[in-house]
Short mmCIF file of N, CA and C in Angstrom, two decimals:
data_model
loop_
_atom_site.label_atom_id
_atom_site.label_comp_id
_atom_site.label_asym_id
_atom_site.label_seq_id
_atom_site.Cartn_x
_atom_site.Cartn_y
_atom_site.Cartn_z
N UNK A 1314 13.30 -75.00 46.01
CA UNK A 1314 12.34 -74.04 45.52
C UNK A 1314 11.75 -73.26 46.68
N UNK A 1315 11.14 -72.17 46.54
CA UNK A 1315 10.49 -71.27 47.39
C UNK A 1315 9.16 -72.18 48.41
N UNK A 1316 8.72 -73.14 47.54
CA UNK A 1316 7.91 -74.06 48.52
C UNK A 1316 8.40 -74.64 49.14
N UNK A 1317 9.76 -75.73 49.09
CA UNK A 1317 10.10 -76.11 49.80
C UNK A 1317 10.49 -75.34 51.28
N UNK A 1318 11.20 -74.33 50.78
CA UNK A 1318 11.60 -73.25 51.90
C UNK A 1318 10.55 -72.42 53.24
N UNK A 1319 9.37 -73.01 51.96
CA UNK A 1319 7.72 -72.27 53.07
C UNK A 1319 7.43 -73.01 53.97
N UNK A 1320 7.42 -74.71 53.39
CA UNK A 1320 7.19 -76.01 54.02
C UNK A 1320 8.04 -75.84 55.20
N UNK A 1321 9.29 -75.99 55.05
CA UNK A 1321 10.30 -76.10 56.06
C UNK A 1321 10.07 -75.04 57.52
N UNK A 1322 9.51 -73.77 56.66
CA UNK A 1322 10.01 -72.62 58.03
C UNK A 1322 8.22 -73.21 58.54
N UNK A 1323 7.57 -73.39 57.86
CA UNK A 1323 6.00 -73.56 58.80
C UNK A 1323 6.37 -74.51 59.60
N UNK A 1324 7.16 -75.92 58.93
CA UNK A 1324 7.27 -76.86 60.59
C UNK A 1324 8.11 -76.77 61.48
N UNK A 1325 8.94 -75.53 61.22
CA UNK A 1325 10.16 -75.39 62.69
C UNK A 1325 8.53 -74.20 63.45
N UNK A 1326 7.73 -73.42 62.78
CA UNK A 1326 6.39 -72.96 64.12
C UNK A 1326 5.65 -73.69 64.20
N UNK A 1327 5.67 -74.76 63.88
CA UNK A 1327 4.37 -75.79 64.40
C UNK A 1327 4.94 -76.76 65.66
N UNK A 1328 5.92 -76.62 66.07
CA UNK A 1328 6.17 -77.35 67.07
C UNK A 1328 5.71 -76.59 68.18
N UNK A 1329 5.67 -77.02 69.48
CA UNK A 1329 5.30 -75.75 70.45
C UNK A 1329 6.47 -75.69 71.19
N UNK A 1330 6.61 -74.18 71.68
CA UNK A 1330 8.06 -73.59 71.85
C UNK A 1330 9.15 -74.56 73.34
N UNK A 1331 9.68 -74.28 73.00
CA UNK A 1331 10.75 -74.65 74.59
C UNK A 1331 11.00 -73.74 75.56
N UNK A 1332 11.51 -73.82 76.77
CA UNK A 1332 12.28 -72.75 77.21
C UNK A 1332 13.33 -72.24 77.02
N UNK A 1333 14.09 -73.42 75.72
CA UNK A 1333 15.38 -72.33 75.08
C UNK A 1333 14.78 -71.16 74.01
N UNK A 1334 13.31 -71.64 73.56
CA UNK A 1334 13.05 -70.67 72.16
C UNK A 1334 12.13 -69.39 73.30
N UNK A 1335 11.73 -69.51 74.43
CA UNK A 1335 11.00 -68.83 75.26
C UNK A 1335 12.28 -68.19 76.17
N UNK A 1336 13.08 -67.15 76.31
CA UNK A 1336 13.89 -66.75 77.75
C UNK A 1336 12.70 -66.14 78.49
N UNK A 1337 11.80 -66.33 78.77
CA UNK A 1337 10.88 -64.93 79.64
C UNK A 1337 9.86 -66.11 80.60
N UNK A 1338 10.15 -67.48 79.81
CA UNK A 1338 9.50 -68.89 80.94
C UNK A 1338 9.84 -68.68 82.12
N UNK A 1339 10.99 -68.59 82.53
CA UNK A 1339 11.27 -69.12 83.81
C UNK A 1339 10.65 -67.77 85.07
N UNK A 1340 11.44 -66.48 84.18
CA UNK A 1340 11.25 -65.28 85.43
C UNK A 1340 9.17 -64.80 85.41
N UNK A 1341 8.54 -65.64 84.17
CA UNK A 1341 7.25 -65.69 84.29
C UNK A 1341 6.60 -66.34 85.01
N UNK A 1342 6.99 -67.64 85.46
CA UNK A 1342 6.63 -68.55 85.76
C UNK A 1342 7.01 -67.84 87.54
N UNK A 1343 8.05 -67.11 88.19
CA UNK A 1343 8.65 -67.63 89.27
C UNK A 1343 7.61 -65.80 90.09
N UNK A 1344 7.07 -65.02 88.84
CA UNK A 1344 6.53 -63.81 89.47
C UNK A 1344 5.23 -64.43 89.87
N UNK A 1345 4.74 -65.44 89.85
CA UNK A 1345 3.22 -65.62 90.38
C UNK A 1345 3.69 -66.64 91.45
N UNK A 1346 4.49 -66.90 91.79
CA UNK A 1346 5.32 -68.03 93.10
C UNK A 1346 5.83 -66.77 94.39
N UNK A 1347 6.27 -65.62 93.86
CA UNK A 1347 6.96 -64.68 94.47
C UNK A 1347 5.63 -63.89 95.24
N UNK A 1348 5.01 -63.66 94.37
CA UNK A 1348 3.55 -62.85 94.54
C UNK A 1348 2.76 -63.85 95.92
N UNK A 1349 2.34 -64.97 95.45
CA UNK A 1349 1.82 -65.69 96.30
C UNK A 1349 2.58 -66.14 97.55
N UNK A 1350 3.78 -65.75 97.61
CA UNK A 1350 4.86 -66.01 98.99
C UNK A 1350 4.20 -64.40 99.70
N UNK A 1351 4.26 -63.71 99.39
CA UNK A 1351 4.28 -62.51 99.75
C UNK A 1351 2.72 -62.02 100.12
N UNK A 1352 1.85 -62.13 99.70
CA UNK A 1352 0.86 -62.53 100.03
C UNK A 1352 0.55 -63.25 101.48
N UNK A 1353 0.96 -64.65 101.73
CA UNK A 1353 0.84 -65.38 102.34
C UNK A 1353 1.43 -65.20 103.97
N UNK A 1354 2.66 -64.31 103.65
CA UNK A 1354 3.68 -63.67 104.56
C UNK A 1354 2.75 -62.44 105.38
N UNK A 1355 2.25 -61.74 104.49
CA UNK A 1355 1.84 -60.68 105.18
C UNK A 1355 0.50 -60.55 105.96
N UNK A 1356 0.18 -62.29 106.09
CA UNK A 1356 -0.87 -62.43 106.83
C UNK A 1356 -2.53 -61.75 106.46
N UNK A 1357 -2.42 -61.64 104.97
CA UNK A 1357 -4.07 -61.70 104.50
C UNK A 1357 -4.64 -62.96 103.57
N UNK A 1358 -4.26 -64.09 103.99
CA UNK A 1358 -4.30 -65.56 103.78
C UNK A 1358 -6.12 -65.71 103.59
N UNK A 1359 -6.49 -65.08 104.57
CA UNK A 1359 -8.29 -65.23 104.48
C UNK A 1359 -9.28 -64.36 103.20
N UNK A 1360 -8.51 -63.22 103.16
CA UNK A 1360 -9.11 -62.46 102.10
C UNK A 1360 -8.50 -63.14 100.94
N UNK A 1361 -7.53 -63.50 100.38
CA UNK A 1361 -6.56 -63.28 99.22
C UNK A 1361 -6.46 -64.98 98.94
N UNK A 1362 -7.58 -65.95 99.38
CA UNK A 1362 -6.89 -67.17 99.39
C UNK A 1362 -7.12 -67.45 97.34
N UNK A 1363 -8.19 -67.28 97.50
CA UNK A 1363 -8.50 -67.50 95.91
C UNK A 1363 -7.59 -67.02 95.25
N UNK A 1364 -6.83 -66.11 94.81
CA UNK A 1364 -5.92 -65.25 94.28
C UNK A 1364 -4.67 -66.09 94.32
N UNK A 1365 -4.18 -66.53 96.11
CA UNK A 1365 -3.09 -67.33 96.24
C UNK A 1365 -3.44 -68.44 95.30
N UNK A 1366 -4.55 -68.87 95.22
CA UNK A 1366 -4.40 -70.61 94.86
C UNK A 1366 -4.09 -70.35 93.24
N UNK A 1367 -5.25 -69.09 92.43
CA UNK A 1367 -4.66 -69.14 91.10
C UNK A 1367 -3.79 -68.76 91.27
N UNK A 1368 -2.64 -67.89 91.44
CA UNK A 1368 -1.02 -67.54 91.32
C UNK A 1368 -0.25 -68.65 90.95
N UNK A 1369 -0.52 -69.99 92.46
CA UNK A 1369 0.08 -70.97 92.77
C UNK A 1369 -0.09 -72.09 91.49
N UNK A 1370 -1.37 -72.01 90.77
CA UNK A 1370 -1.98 -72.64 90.08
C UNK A 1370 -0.77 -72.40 88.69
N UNK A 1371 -0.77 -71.21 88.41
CA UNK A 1371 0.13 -70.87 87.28
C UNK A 1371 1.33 -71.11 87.46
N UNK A 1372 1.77 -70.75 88.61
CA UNK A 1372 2.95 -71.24 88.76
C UNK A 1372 3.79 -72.51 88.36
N UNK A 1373 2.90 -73.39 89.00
CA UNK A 1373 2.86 -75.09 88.66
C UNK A 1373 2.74 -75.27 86.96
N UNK A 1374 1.38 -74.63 86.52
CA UNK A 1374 1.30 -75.03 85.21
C UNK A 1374 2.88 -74.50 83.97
N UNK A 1375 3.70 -73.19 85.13
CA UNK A 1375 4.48 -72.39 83.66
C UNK A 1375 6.36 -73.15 83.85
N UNK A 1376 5.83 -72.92 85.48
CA UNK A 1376 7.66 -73.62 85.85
C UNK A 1376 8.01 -74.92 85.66
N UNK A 1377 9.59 -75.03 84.67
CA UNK A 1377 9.71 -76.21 84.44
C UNK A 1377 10.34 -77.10 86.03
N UNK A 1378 9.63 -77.94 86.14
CA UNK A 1378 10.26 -78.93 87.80
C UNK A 1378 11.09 -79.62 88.03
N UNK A 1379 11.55 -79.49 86.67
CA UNK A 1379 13.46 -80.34 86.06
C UNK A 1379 14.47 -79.53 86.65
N UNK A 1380 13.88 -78.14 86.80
CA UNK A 1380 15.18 -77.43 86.39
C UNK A 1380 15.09 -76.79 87.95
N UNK A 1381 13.70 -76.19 88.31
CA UNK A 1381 13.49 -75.81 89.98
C UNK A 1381 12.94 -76.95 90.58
N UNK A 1382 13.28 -77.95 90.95
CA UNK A 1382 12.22 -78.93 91.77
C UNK A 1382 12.00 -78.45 93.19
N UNK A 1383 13.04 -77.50 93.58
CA UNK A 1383 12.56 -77.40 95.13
C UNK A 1383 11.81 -75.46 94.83
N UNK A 1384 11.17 -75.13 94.12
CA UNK A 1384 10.40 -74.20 94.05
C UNK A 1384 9.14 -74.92 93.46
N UNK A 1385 8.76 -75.98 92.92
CA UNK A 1385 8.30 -76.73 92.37
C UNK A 1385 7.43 -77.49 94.03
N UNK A 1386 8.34 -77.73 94.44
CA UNK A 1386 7.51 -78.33 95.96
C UNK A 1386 7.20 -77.64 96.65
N UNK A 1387 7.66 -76.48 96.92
CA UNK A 1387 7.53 -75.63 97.89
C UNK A 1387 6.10 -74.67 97.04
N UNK A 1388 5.64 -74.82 95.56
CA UNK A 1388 4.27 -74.24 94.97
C UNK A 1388 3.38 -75.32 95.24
N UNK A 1389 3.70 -76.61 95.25
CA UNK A 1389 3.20 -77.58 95.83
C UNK A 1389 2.43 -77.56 96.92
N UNK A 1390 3.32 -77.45 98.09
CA UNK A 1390 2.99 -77.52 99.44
C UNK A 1390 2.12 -76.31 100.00
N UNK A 1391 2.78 -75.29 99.16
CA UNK A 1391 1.57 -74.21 99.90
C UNK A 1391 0.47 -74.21 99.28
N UNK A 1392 0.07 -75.26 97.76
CA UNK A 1392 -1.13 -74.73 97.74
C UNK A 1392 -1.92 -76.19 98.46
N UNK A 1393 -1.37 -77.31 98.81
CA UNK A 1393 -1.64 -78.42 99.51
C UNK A 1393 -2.04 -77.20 100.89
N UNK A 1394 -1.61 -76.73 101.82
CA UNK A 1394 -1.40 -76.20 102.82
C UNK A 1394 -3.28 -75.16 102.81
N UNK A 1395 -3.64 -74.19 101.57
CA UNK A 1395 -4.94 -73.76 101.48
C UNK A 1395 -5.97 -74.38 101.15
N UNK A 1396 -5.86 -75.74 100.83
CA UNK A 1396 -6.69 -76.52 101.25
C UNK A 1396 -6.89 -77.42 102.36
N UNK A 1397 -6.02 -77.37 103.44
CA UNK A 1397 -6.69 -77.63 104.72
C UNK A 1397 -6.71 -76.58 105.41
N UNK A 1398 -7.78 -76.76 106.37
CA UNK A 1398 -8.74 -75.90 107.35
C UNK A 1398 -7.75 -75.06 108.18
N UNK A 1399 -8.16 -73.81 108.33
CA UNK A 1399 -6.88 -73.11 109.46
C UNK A 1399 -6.49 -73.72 110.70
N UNK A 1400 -8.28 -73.96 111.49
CA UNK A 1400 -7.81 -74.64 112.43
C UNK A 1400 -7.43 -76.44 112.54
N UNK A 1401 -6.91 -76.82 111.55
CA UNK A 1401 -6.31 -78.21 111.46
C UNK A 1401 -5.14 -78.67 112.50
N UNK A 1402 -5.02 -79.25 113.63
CA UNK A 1402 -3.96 -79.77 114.52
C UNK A 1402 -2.95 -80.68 113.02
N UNK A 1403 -1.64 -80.25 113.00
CA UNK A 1403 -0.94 -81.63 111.92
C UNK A 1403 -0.77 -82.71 112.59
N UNK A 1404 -0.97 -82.50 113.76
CA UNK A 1404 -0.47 -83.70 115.00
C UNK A 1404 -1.45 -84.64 115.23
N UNK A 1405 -2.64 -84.11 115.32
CA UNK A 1405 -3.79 -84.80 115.20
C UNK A 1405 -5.33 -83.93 114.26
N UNK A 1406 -4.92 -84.43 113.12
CA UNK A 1406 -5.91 -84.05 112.10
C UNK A 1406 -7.07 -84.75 112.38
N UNK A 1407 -8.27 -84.21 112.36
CA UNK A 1407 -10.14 -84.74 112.76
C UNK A 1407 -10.94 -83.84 111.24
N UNK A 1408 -10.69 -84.55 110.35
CA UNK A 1408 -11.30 -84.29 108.97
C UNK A 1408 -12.81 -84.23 108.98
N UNK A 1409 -12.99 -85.27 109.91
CA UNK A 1409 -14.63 -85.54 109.84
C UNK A 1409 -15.43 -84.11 110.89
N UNK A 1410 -14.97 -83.41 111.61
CA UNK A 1410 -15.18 -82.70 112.31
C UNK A 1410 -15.27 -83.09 114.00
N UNK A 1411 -15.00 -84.43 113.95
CA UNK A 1411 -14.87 -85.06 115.27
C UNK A 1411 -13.73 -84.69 115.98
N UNK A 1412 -13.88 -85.33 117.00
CA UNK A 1412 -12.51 -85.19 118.01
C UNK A 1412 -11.95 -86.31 118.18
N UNK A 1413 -11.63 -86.92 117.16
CA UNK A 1413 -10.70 -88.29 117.00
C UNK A 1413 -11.49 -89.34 117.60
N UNK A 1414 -12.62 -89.63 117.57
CA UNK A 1414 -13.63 -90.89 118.42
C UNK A 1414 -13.50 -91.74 117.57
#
């Protein structure tokens, strides 16, 4: 019957979509990764950090990490990277503001 047929098509949209029912996930997901590389490159890291971190932020939340894991680490690492201090040694990090005492 026509209800049954209403029933049916409402629960194939009540699921929430995939990236096979979405094609526009992936190249959405990879323009706020691209943006924030480019950004970061052109050396206005101090003005633009907020901006980088949401980009980076979306990025993480839209790209699947199954399918890019090494764009997946690399949105990772740079936004790990704007949260430590510019002048941070990696060799010898002093968090506390000390000089390693």
């Amino acid at each position: 019957t026509g209800t049954e047929a209403a029933g049916k098509a409402s629960e194939n949209t009540e699921t929430p979509g995939t990236e096979e029912d979405n094609p526009f996930q992936t190249p959405v997901s990879m323009l706020p990764y691209r943006l924030a590389r480019s950004i970061l490159e052109s050396g206005d890291r101090g003005e633009e950090e907020g901006t980088v971190r949401e980009l980076l932020t979306n990025c993480v939340e839209l790209l699947d990490a199954e399918k890019f894991p090494h764009i997946a680490t690399s949105a990772h690492f740079l936004l790990s990277e704007l949260y430590l201090p510019d002048d941070t040694d990696p060799a010898m990090p002093a968090f506390s503001g000390g000089e390693g005492k």
